[in-house]
mmCIF file of N, CA and C in Angstrom:
data_model
loop_
_atom_site.group_PDB
_atom_site.id
_atom_site.type_symbol
_atom_site.label_atom_id
_atom_site.label_comp_id
_atom_site.label_asym_id
_atom_site.label_seq_id
_atom_site.Cartn_x
_atom_site.Cartn_y
_atom_site.Cartn_z
ATOM 1 N N UNK A 1 0.841 -1.171 0.000
ATOM 2 C CA UNK A 1 0.000 0.000 0.000
ATOM 3 C C UNK A 1 0.879 1.223 0.000
ATOM 4 N N UNK A 2 0.374 2.230 -0.616
ATOM 5 C CA UNK A 2 1.113 3.476 -0.600
ATOM 6 C C UNK A 2 0.144 4.624 -0.739
ATOM 7 N N UNK A 3 0.376 5.707 0.001
ATOM 8 C CA UNK A 3 -0.501 6.855 -0.159
ATOM 9 C C UNK A 3 -0.232 7.482 -1.516
ATOM 10 N N UNK A 4 -1.285 7.865 -2.192
ATOM 11 C CA UNK A 4 -1.111 8.529 -3.475
ATOM 12 C C UNK A 4 -1.264 10.025 -3.294
ATOM 13 N N UNK A 5 -0.953 10.765 -4.329
ATOM 14 C CA UNK A 5 -1.188 12.198 -4.276
ATOM 15 C C UNK A 5 -2.679 12.432 -4.160
ATOM 16 N N UNK A 6 -3.019 13.564 -3.636
ATOM 17 C CA UNK A 6 -4.418 13.892 -3.458
ATOM 18 C C UNK A 6 -5.105 13.885 -4.825
ATOM 19 N N UNK A 7 -6.173 13.128 -4.957
ATOM 20 C CA UNK A 7 -6.895 13.040 -6.220
ATOM 21 C C UNK A 7 -7.823 14.237 -6.368
ATOM 22 N N UNK A 8 -8.163 14.561 -7.593
ATOM 23 C CA UNK A 8 -9.012 15.721 -7.862
ATOM 24 C C UNK A 8 -10.363 15.616 -7.164
ATOM 25 N N UNK A 9 -10.903 14.405 -7.047
ATOM 26 C CA UNK A 9 -12.205 14.245 -6.417
ATOM 27 C C UNK A 9 -12.122 14.137 -4.895
ATOM 28 N N UNK A 10 -10.947 14.233 -4.326
ATOM 29 C CA UNK A 10 -10.759 14.161 -2.875
ATOM 30 C C UNK A 10 -10.118 15.442 -2.376
ATOM 31 N N UNK A 11 -10.834 16.543 -2.498
ATOM 32 C CA UNK A 11 -10.243 17.822 -2.132
ATOM 33 C C UNK A 11 -9.928 17.936 -0.647
ATOM 34 N N UNK A 12 -10.601 17.157 0.194
ATOM 35 C CA UNK A 12 -10.349 17.239 1.632
ATOM 36 C C UNK A 12 -9.901 15.905 2.201
ATOM 37 N N UNK A 13 -9.322 15.056 1.394
ATOM 38 C CA UNK A 13 -8.956 13.748 1.897
ATOM 39 C C UNK A 13 -7.687 13.220 1.276
ATOM 40 N N UNK A 14 -7.367 11.996 1.622
ATOM 41 C CA UNK A 14 -6.203 11.303 1.099
ATOM 42 C C UNK A 14 -6.678 9.961 0.580
ATOM 43 N N UNK A 15 -5.879 9.355 -0.253
ATOM 44 C CA UNK A 15 -6.258 8.063 -0.811
ATOM 45 C C UNK A 15 -5.099 7.104 -0.632
ATOM 46 N N UNK A 16 -5.408 5.877 -0.200
ATOM 47 C CA UNK A 16 -4.433 4.803 -0.108
ATOM 48 C C UNK A 16 -4.871 3.751 -1.105
ATOM 49 N N UNK A 17 -3.956 3.331 -1.955
ATOM 50 C CA UNK A 17 -4.283 2.370 -2.997
ATOM 51 C C UNK A 17 -3.409 1.140 -2.816
ATOM 52 N N UNK A 18 -4.022 -0.041 -2.911
ATOM 53 C CA UNK A 18 -3.267 -1.280 -2.880
ATOM 54 C C UNK A 18 -2.676 -1.474 -4.270
ATOM 55 N N UNK A 19 -1.362 -1.549 -4.356
ATOM 56 C CA UNK A 19 -0.722 -1.663 -5.657
ATOM 57 C C UNK A 19 -0.445 -3.102 -6.055
ATOM 58 N N UNK A 20 -0.447 -4.006 -5.120
ATOM 59 C CA UNK A 20 -0.265 -5.431 -5.415
ATOM 60 C C UNK A 20 -1.365 -6.204 -4.729
ATOM 61 N N UNK A 21 -1.850 -7.240 -5.376
ATOM 62 C CA UNK A 21 -2.883 -8.062 -4.762
ATOM 63 C C UNK A 21 -2.321 -8.821 -3.575
ATOM 64 N N UNK A 22 -3.186 -9.295 -2.710
ATOM 65 C CA UNK A 22 -2.731 -10.079 -1.575
ATOM 66 C C UNK A 22 -3.795 -11.086 -1.178
ATOM 67 N N UNK A 23 -3.356 -12.143 -0.591
ATOM 68 C CA UNK A 23 -4.229 -13.171 -0.036
ATOM 69 C C UNK A 23 -3.737 -13.408 1.375
ATOM 70 N N UNK A 24 -4.586 -13.820 2.235
ATOM 71 C CA UNK A 24 -4.111 -14.112 3.575
ATOM 72 C C UNK A 24 -5.245 -14.174 4.561
ATOM 73 N N UNK A 25 -4.872 -14.367 5.797
ATOM 74 C CA UNK A 25 -5.864 -14.435 6.856
ATOM 75 C C UNK A 25 -5.343 -13.663 8.053
ATOM 76 N N UNK A 26 -6.231 -13.358 8.964
ATOM 77 C CA UNK A 26 -5.884 -12.596 10.166
ATOM 78 C C UNK A 26 -4.795 -13.312 10.930
ATOM 79 N N UNK A 27 -3.785 -12.711 11.458
ATOM 80 C CA UNK A 27 -3.449 -11.314 11.280
ATOM 81 C C UNK A 27 -2.413 -11.133 10.180
ATOM 82 N N UNK A 28 -2.778 -11.491 8.989
ATOM 83 C CA UNK A 28 -1.861 -11.432 7.850
ATOM 84 C C UNK A 28 -1.232 -10.070 7.673
ATOM 85 N N UNK A 29 -0.125 -10.031 6.980
ATOM 86 C CA UNK A 29 0.590 -8.771 6.783
ATOM 87 C C UNK A 29 -0.260 -7.703 6.108
ATOM 88 N N UNK A 30 -1.158 -8.111 5.224
ATOM 89 C CA UNK A 30 -1.965 -7.095 4.544
ATOM 90 C C UNK A 30 -2.886 -6.375 5.515
ATOM 91 N N UNK A 31 -3.372 -7.052 6.539
ATOM 92 C CA UNK A 31 -4.240 -6.385 7.512
ATOM 93 C C UNK A 31 -3.438 -5.486 8.436
ATOM 94 N N UNK A 32 -2.241 -5.894 8.773
ATOM 95 C CA UNK A 32 -1.369 -5.027 9.567
ATOM 96 C C UNK A 32 -1.010 -3.787 8.759
ATOM 97 N N UNK A 33 -0.715 -3.976 7.466
ATOM 98 C CA UNK A 33 -0.416 -2.831 6.599
ATOM 99 C C UNK A 33 -1.611 -1.895 6.499
ATOM 100 N N UNK A 34 -2.801 -2.459 6.327
ATOM 101 C CA UNK A 34 -4.009 -1.638 6.228
ATOM 102 C C UNK A 34 -4.227 -0.866 7.524
ATOM 103 N N UNK A 35 -4.061 -1.528 8.649
ATOM 104 C CA UNK A 35 -4.212 -0.880 9.957
ATOM 105 C C UNK A 35 -3.209 0.257 10.115
ATOM 106 N N UNK A 36 -1.970 0.024 9.730
ATOM 107 C CA UNK A 36 -0.939 1.056 9.833
ATOM 108 C C UNK A 36 -1.263 2.250 8.949
ATOM 109 N N UNK A 37 -1.776 2.001 7.742
ATOM 110 C CA UNK A 37 -2.133 3.097 6.841
ATOM 111 C C UNK A 37 -3.292 3.910 7.403
ATOM 112 N N UNK A 38 -4.267 3.239 8.003
ATOM 113 C CA UNK A 38 -5.395 3.943 8.625
ATOM 114 C C UNK A 38 -4.880 4.838 9.751
ATOM 115 N N UNK A 39 -4.033 4.289 10.609
ATOM 116 C CA UNK A 39 -3.514 5.067 11.735
ATOM 117 C C UNK A 39 -2.542 6.159 11.288
ATOM 118 N N UNK A 40 -1.894 5.979 10.142
ATOM 119 C CA UNK A 40 -0.974 7.002 9.638
ATOM 120 C C UNK A 40 -1.712 8.293 9.295
ATOM 121 N N UNK A 41 -2.990 8.201 8.989
ATOM 122 C CA UNK A 41 -3.769 9.399 8.666
ATOM 123 C C UNK A 41 -3.837 10.337 9.875
ATOM 124 N N UNK A 42 -3.630 9.803 11.074
ATOM 125 C CA UNK A 42 -3.609 10.634 12.283
ATOM 126 C C UNK A 42 -2.487 11.667 12.252
ATOM 127 N N UNK A 43 -1.523 11.496 11.367
ATOM 128 C CA UNK A 43 -0.387 12.416 11.271
ATOM 129 C C UNK A 43 -0.600 13.511 10.220
ATOM 130 N N UNK A 44 -1.692 13.454 9.464
ATOM 131 C CA UNK A 44 -1.965 14.454 8.435
ATOM 132 C C UNK A 44 -2.085 15.825 9.100
ATOM 133 N N UNK A 45 -1.228 16.768 8.700
ATOM 134 C CA UNK A 45 -1.145 18.070 9.376
ATOM 135 C C UNK A 45 -2.473 18.832 9.361
ATOM 136 N N UNK A 46 -3.174 18.817 8.243
ATOM 137 C CA UNK A 46 -4.458 19.516 8.159
ATOM 138 C C UNK A 46 -5.479 18.904 9.111
ATOM 139 N N UNK A 47 -5.508 17.583 9.165
ATOM 140 C CA UNK A 47 -6.462 16.903 10.038
ATOM 141 C C UNK A 47 -6.104 17.114 11.516
ATOM 142 N N UNK A 48 -4.815 17.143 11.818
ATOM 143 C CA UNK A 48 -4.373 17.403 13.196
ATOM 144 C C UNK A 48 -4.802 18.802 13.623
ATOM 145 N N UNK A 49 -4.628 19.797 12.745
ATOM 146 C CA UNK A 49 -5.058 21.167 13.086
ATOM 147 C C UNK A 49 -6.558 21.201 13.374
ATOM 148 N N UNK A 50 -7.336 20.484 12.591
ATOM 149 C CA UNK A 50 -8.775 20.435 12.839
ATOM 150 C C UNK A 50 -9.063 19.807 14.198
ATOM 151 N N UNK A 51 -8.399 18.690 14.486
ATOM 152 C CA UNK A 51 -8.632 18.001 15.757
ATOM 153 C C UNK A 51 -8.216 18.847 16.952
ATOM 154 N N UNK A 52 -7.220 19.702 16.756
ATOM 155 C CA UNK A 52 -6.790 20.584 17.838
ATOM 156 C C UNK A 52 -7.767 21.738 18.044
ATOM 157 N N UNK A 53 -8.571 22.045 17.030
ATOM 158 C CA UNK A 53 -9.503 23.167 17.136
ATOM 159 C C UNK A 53 -10.898 22.761 17.603
ATOM 160 N N UNK A 54 -11.248 21.484 17.438
ATOM 161 C CA UNK A 54 -12.569 21.010 17.856
ATOM 162 C C UNK A 54 -12.521 19.497 18.012
ATOM 163 N N UNK A 55 -13.405 18.929 18.838
ATOM 164 C CA UNK A 55 -13.420 17.466 18.975
ATOM 165 C C UNK A 55 -13.670 16.818 17.611
ATOM 166 N N UNK A 56 -12.800 15.883 17.235
ATOM 167 C CA UNK A 56 -12.856 15.298 15.901
ATOM 168 C C UNK A 56 -12.720 13.785 15.968
ATOM 169 N N UNK A 57 -13.613 13.114 15.246
ATOM 170 C CA UNK A 57 -13.485 11.689 14.994
ATOM 171 C C UNK A 57 -13.065 11.568 13.539
ATOM 172 N N UNK A 58 -11.925 10.973 13.303
ATOM 173 C CA UNK A 58 -11.411 10.788 11.954
ATOM 174 C C UNK A 58 -12.043 9.533 11.375
ATOM 175 N N UNK A 59 -12.719 9.665 10.244
ATOM 176 C CA UNK A 59 -13.423 8.544 9.629
ATOM 177 C C UNK A 59 -12.755 8.201 8.307
ATOM 178 N N UNK A 60 -12.367 6.940 8.162
ATOM 179 C CA UNK A 60 -11.659 6.449 6.987
ATOM 180 C C UNK A 60 -12.588 5.507 6.229
ATOM 181 N N UNK A 61 -12.691 5.685 4.915
ATOM 182 C CA UNK A 61 -13.446 4.765 4.076
ATOM 183 C C UNK A 61 -12.495 3.685 3.584
ATOM 184 N N UNK A 62 -12.864 2.433 3.779
ATOM 185 C CA UNK A 62 -12.041 1.310 3.341
ATOM 186 C C UNK A 62 -12.910 0.356 2.541
ATOM 187 N N UNK A 63 -12.313 -0.320 1.599
ATOM 188 C CA UNK A 63 -13.053 -1.294 0.799
ATOM 189 C C UNK A 63 -12.111 -2.415 0.412
ATOM 190 N N UNK A 64 -12.694 -3.520 0.060
ATOM 191 C CA UNK A 64 -11.887 -4.633 -0.435
ATOM 192 C C UNK A 64 -12.272 -4.897 -1.873
ATOM 193 N N UNK A 65 -11.393 -5.537 -2.569
ATOM 194 C CA UNK A 65 -11.686 -5.929 -3.934
ATOM 195 C C UNK A 65 -11.400 -7.410 -4.079
ATOM 196 N N UNK A 66 -12.060 -8.030 -4.996
ATOM 197 C CA UNK A 66 -11.820 -9.451 -5.234
ATOM 198 C C UNK A 66 -12.117 -10.288 -4.010
ATOM 199 N N UNK A 67 -11.290 -11.289 -3.770
ATOM 200 C CA UNK A 67 -11.509 -12.235 -2.680
ATOM 201 C C UNK A 67 -10.713 -11.884 -1.428
ATOM 202 N N UNK A 68 -10.162 -10.690 -1.372
ATOM 203 C CA UNK A 68 -9.361 -10.295 -0.214
ATOM 204 C C UNK A 68 -10.196 -10.365 1.058
ATOM 205 N N UNK A 69 -9.609 -10.885 2.113
ATOM 206 C CA UNK A 69 -10.275 -11.006 3.405
ATOM 207 C C UNK A 69 -10.084 -9.703 4.151
ATOM 208 N N UNK A 70 -11.107 -9.242 4.834
ATOM 209 C CA UNK A 70 -10.991 -8.028 5.643
ATOM 210 C C UNK A 70 -11.593 -8.319 7.007
ATOM 211 N N UNK A 71 -11.115 -7.639 8.000
ATOM 212 C CA UNK A 71 -11.598 -7.859 9.366
ATOM 213 C C UNK A 71 -13.081 -7.561 9.509
ATOM 214 N N UNK A 72 -13.740 -8.254 10.435
ATOM 215 C CA UNK A 72 -15.109 -7.868 10.763
ATOM 216 C C UNK A 72 -15.107 -6.540 11.529
ATOM 217 N N UNK A 73 -16.205 -5.787 11.476
ATOM 218 C CA UNK A 73 -16.253 -4.456 12.107
ATOM 219 C C UNK A 73 -15.856 -4.439 13.580
ATOM 220 N N UNK A 74 -16.299 -5.428 14.370
ATOM 221 C CA UNK A 74 -15.983 -5.381 15.804
ATOM 222 C C UNK A 74 -14.480 -5.536 16.058
ATOM 223 N N UNK A 75 -13.787 -6.266 15.198
ATOM 224 C CA UNK A 75 -12.344 -6.420 15.362
ATOM 225 C C UNK A 75 -11.638 -5.116 14.994
ATOM 226 N N UNK A 76 -12.089 -4.462 13.910
ATOM 227 C CA UNK A 76 -11.520 -3.157 13.559
ATOM 228 C C UNK A 76 -11.650 -2.193 14.737
ATOM 229 N N UNK A 77 -12.845 -2.120 15.325
ATOM 230 C CA UNK A 77 -13.088 -1.188 16.431
ATOM 231 C C UNK A 77 -12.147 -1.475 17.604
ATOM 232 N N UNK A 78 -11.994 -2.741 17.948
ATOM 233 C CA UNK A 78 -11.109 -3.103 19.056
ATOM 234 C C UNK A 78 -9.660 -2.744 18.765
ATOM 235 N N UNK A 79 -9.192 -3.052 17.552
ATOM 236 C CA UNK A 79 -7.800 -2.770 17.184
ATOM 237 C C UNK A 79 -7.534 -1.268 17.134
ATOM 238 N N UNK A 80 -8.478 -0.500 16.570
ATOM 239 C CA UNK A 80 -8.279 0.942 16.490
ATOM 240 C C UNK A 80 -8.233 1.563 17.881
ATOM 241 N N UNK A 81 -9.141 1.153 18.756
ATOM 242 C CA UNK A 81 -9.152 1.685 20.119
ATOM 243 C C UNK A 81 -7.855 1.326 20.849
ATOM 244 N N UNK A 82 -7.375 0.110 20.629
ATOM 245 C CA UNK A 82 -6.160 -0.346 21.302
ATOM 246 C C UNK A 82 -4.932 0.430 20.817
ATOM 247 N N UNK A 83 -4.882 0.756 19.538
ATOM 248 C CA UNK A 83 -3.687 1.395 18.965
ATOM 249 C C UNK A 83 -3.764 2.912 18.918
ATOM 250 N N UNK A 84 -4.927 3.497 19.211
ATOM 251 C CA UNK A 84 -5.066 4.948 19.165
ATOM 252 C C UNK A 84 -4.279 5.565 20.324
ATOM 253 N N UNK A 85 -3.279 6.380 20.019
ATOM 254 C CA UNK A 85 -2.450 6.945 21.096
ATOM 255 C C UNK A 85 -3.242 7.911 21.975
ATOM 256 N N UNK A 86 -2.995 7.861 23.269
ATOM 257 C CA UNK A 86 -3.642 8.795 24.195
ATOM 258 C C UNK A 86 -3.187 10.232 23.966
ATOM 259 N N UNK A 87 -2.089 10.402 23.247
ATOM 260 C CA UNK A 87 -1.555 11.737 23.002
ATOM 261 C C UNK A 87 -2.123 12.384 21.740
ATOM 262 N N UNK A 88 -2.902 11.663 20.963
ATOM 263 C CA UNK A 88 -3.459 12.232 19.739
ATOM 264 C C UNK A 88 -4.527 13.269 20.083
ATOM 265 N N UNK A 89 -4.658 14.315 19.270
ATOM 266 C CA UNK A 89 -5.732 15.276 19.514
ATOM 267 C C UNK A 89 -7.096 14.761 19.056
ATOM 268 N N UNK A 90 -7.131 13.643 18.345
ATOM 269 C CA UNK A 90 -8.394 13.085 17.868
ATOM 270 C C UNK A 90 -9.136 12.383 19.000
ATOM 271 N N UNK A 91 -10.446 12.545 19.006
ATOM 272 C CA UNK A 91 -11.292 11.841 19.967
ATOM 273 C C UNK A 91 -11.306 10.356 19.634
ATOM 274 N N UNK A 92 -11.350 10.063 18.344
ATOM 275 C CA UNK A 92 -11.387 8.674 17.913
ATOM 276 C C UNK A 92 -11.113 8.555 16.435
ATOM 277 N N UNK A 93 -11.071 7.312 15.984
ATOM 278 C CA UNK A 93 -10.869 7.020 14.566
ATOM 279 C C UNK A 93 -11.794 5.873 14.200
ATOM 280 N N UNK A 94 -12.382 5.986 13.018
ATOM 281 C CA UNK A 94 -13.306 4.963 12.566
ATOM 282 C C UNK A 94 -12.995 4.524 11.154
ATOM 283 N N UNK A 95 -13.445 3.323 10.834
ATOM 284 C CA UNK A 95 -13.307 2.782 9.489
ATOM 285 C C UNK A 95 -14.697 2.408 8.994
ATOM 286 N N UNK A 96 -15.027 2.893 7.790
ATOM 287 C CA UNK A 96 -16.273 2.492 7.120
ATOM 288 C C UNK A 96 -15.882 1.457 6.078
ATOM 289 N N UNK A 97 -16.504 0.290 6.118
ATOM 290 C CA UNK A 97 -16.164 -0.765 5.171
ATOM 291 C C UNK A 97 -17.437 -1.353 4.568
ATOM 292 N N UNK A 98 -17.747 -0.984 3.333
ATOM 293 C CA UNK A 98 -18.932 -1.539 2.690
ATOM 294 C C UNK A 98 -18.735 -3.015 2.363
ATOM 295 N N UNK A 99 -19.837 -3.748 2.300
ATOM 296 C CA UNK A 99 -19.790 -5.155 1.905
ATOM 297 C C UNK A 99 -20.755 -5.376 0.754
ATOM 298 N N UNK A 100 -20.612 -6.503 0.099
ATOM 299 C CA UNK A 100 -21.493 -6.834 -1.018
ATOM 300 C C UNK A 100 -22.853 -7.336 -0.544
ATOM 301 N N UNK A 101 -22.961 -7.711 0.725
ATOM 302 C CA UNK A 101 -24.186 -8.325 1.221
ATOM 303 C C UNK A 101 -25.064 -7.407 2.055
ATOM 304 N N UNK A 102 -24.641 -6.146 2.248
ATOM 305 C CA UNK A 102 -25.395 -5.233 3.094
ATOM 306 C C UNK A 102 -25.448 -3.863 2.421
ATOM 307 N N UNK A 103 -26.651 -3.305 2.226
ATOM 308 C CA UNK A 103 -26.737 -1.993 1.571
ATOM 309 C C UNK A 103 -26.217 -0.850 2.450
ATOM 310 N N UNK A 104 -26.138 -1.073 3.754
ATOM 311 C CA UNK A 104 -25.591 -0.065 4.667
ATOM 312 C C UNK A 104 -24.081 -0.234 4.778
ATOM 313 N N UNK A 105 -23.413 0.830 5.148
ATOM 314 C CA UNK A 105 -21.967 0.781 5.350
ATOM 315 C C UNK A 105 -21.702 0.677 6.840
ATOM 316 N N UNK A 106 -20.993 -0.356 7.228
ATOM 317 C CA UNK A 106 -20.649 -0.527 8.633
ATOM 318 C C UNK A 106 -19.582 0.455 9.061
ATOM 319 N N UNK A 107 -19.665 0.916 10.290
ATOM 320 C CA UNK A 107 -18.667 1.821 10.839
ATOM 321 C C UNK A 107 -18.080 1.178 12.090
ATOM 322 N N UNK A 108 -16.775 1.049 12.097
ATOM 323 C CA UNK A 108 -16.059 0.554 13.267
ATOM 324 C C UNK A 108 -15.372 1.745 13.898
ATOM 325 N N UNK A 109 -15.668 2.007 15.158
ATOM 326 C CA UNK A 109 -15.171 3.210 15.818
ATOM 327 C C UNK A 109 -14.345 2.851 17.037
ATOM 328 N N UNK A 110 -13.126 3.366 17.078
ATOM 329 C CA UNK A 110 -12.274 3.239 18.249
ATOM 330 C C UNK A 110 -12.043 4.626 18.820
ATOM 331 N N UNK A 111 -12.135 4.770 20.131
ATOM 332 C CA UNK A 111 -11.936 6.080 20.762
ATOM 333 C C UNK A 111 -10.792 6.001 21.765
ATOM 334 N N UNK A 112 -10.211 7.172 22.046
ATOM 335 C CA UNK A 112 -9.130 7.245 23.033
ATOM 336 C C UNK A 112 -9.637 6.783 24.391
ATOM 337 N N UNK A 113 -8.766 6.145 25.123
ATOM 338 C CA UNK A 113 -9.118 5.687 26.468
ATOM 339 C C UNK A 113 -9.250 6.846 27.443
ATOM 340 N N UNK A 114 -8.530 7.944 27.202
ATOM 341 C CA UNK A 114 -8.479 9.045 28.162
ATOM 342 C C UNK A 114 -9.377 10.223 27.756
ATOM 343 N N UNK A 115 -10.584 9.945 27.289
ATOM 344 C CA UNK A 115 -11.500 11.022 26.900
ATOM 345 C C UNK A 115 -11.994 11.786 28.120
ATOM 346 N N UNK A 116 -12.233 13.067 27.911
ATOM 347 C CA UNK A 116 -12.875 13.858 28.964
ATOM 348 C C UNK A 116 -14.335 13.426 29.055
ATOM 349 N N UNK A 117 -14.977 13.767 30.157
ATOM 350 C CA UNK A 117 -16.397 13.422 30.309
ATOM 351 C C UNK A 117 -17.235 14.050 29.197
ATOM 352 N N UNK A 118 -16.895 15.293 28.829
ATOM 353 C CA UNK A 118 -17.622 15.987 27.771
ATOM 354 C C UNK A 118 -17.474 15.257 26.435
ATOM 355 N N UNK A 119 -16.242 14.871 26.090
ATOM 356 C CA UNK A 119 -16.018 14.150 24.840
ATOM 357 C C UNK A 119 -16.673 12.773 24.878
ATOM 358 N N UNK A 120 -16.649 12.108 26.021
ATOM 359 C CA UNK A 120 -17.295 10.795 26.151
ATOM 360 C C UNK A 120 -18.792 10.913 25.905
ATOM 361 N N UNK A 121 -19.422 11.959 26.455
ATOM 362 C CA UNK A 121 -20.861 12.168 26.218
ATOM 363 C C UNK A 121 -21.134 12.418 24.737
ATOM 364 N N UNK A 122 -20.259 13.192 24.091
ATOM 365 C CA UNK A 122 -20.433 13.477 22.660
ATOM 366 C C UNK A 122 -20.296 12.193 21.838
ATOM 367 N N UNK A 123 -19.330 11.349 22.175
ATOM 368 C CA UNK A 123 -19.164 10.071 21.469
ATOM 369 C C UNK A 123 -20.382 9.190 21.691
ATOM 370 N N UNK A 124 -20.873 9.123 22.924
ATOM 371 C CA UNK A 124 -22.056 8.318 23.216
ATOM 372 C C UNK A 124 -23.258 8.799 22.405
ATOM 373 N N UNK A 125 -23.409 10.114 22.267
ATOM 374 C CA UNK A 125 -24.509 10.661 21.464
ATOM 375 C C UNK A 125 -24.332 10.298 19.990
ATOM 376 N N UNK A 126 -23.106 10.428 19.485
ATOM 377 C CA UNK A 126 -22.823 10.079 18.100
ATOM 378 C C UNK A 126 -23.116 8.604 17.839
ATOM 379 N N UNK A 127 -22.658 7.745 18.729
ATOM 380 C CA UNK A 127 -22.883 6.305 18.604
ATOM 381 C C UNK A 127 -24.382 6.008 18.567
ATOM 382 N N UNK A 128 -25.142 6.675 19.433
ATOM 383 C CA UNK A 128 -26.585 6.473 19.454
ATOM 384 C C UNK A 128 -27.246 6.939 18.162
ATOM 385 N N UNK A 129 -26.839 8.091 17.669
ATOM 386 C CA UNK A 129 -27.443 8.628 16.442
ATOM 387 C C UNK A 129 -27.115 7.781 15.227
ATOM 388 N N UNK A 130 -25.918 7.196 15.214
ATOM 389 C CA UNK A 130 -25.527 6.342 14.091
ATOM 390 C C UNK A 130 -26.037 4.919 14.231
ATOM 391 N N UNK A 131 -26.573 4.590 15.406
ATOM 392 C CA UNK A 131 -27.073 3.229 15.626
ATOM 393 C C UNK A 131 -25.983 2.191 15.774
ATOM 394 N N UNK A 132 -24.808 2.625 16.251
ATOM 395 C CA UNK A 132 -23.696 1.690 16.439
ATOM 396 C C UNK A 132 -23.884 0.935 17.743
ATOM 397 N N UNK A 133 -23.318 -0.246 17.812
ATOM 398 C CA UNK A 133 -23.383 -1.043 19.031
ATOM 399 C C UNK A 133 -21.970 -1.333 19.511
ATOM 400 N N UNK A 134 -21.818 -1.504 20.799
ATOM 401 C CA UNK A 134 -20.509 -1.830 21.369
ATOM 402 C C UNK A 134 -20.182 -3.292 21.094
ATOM 403 N N UNK A 135 -18.894 -3.523 20.814
ATOM 404 C CA UNK A 135 -18.464 -4.898 20.547
ATOM 405 C C UNK A 135 -18.233 -5.634 21.834
#
């Protein structure tokens, strides 16, 4: 995987493209690479400035192609929460991963362990409005 230059249709985002196919199973190298790329977005200077100015949940869109195996949503949420640094200005990070069998897009959300009470209430409200469930 490698981050590409900002595409014309992504004026406020970044794109990560898989350049070689992969096969494997959890915790195969491709899933570790995908996880690392998702967490690397936490270093984007523009996104960091936003997170420093207001409570921010960084949401990443992810998809698979072909027969590639991808983690189930509850595992993504657990891994993101576990790896999210307490020093990040982001409240949390989430991954949206569409599937071929569900018209809705699942969201896996991991939040910092050291949230303030105010941020925790905001996350709880967001989770309720999105209809997310705890893993």
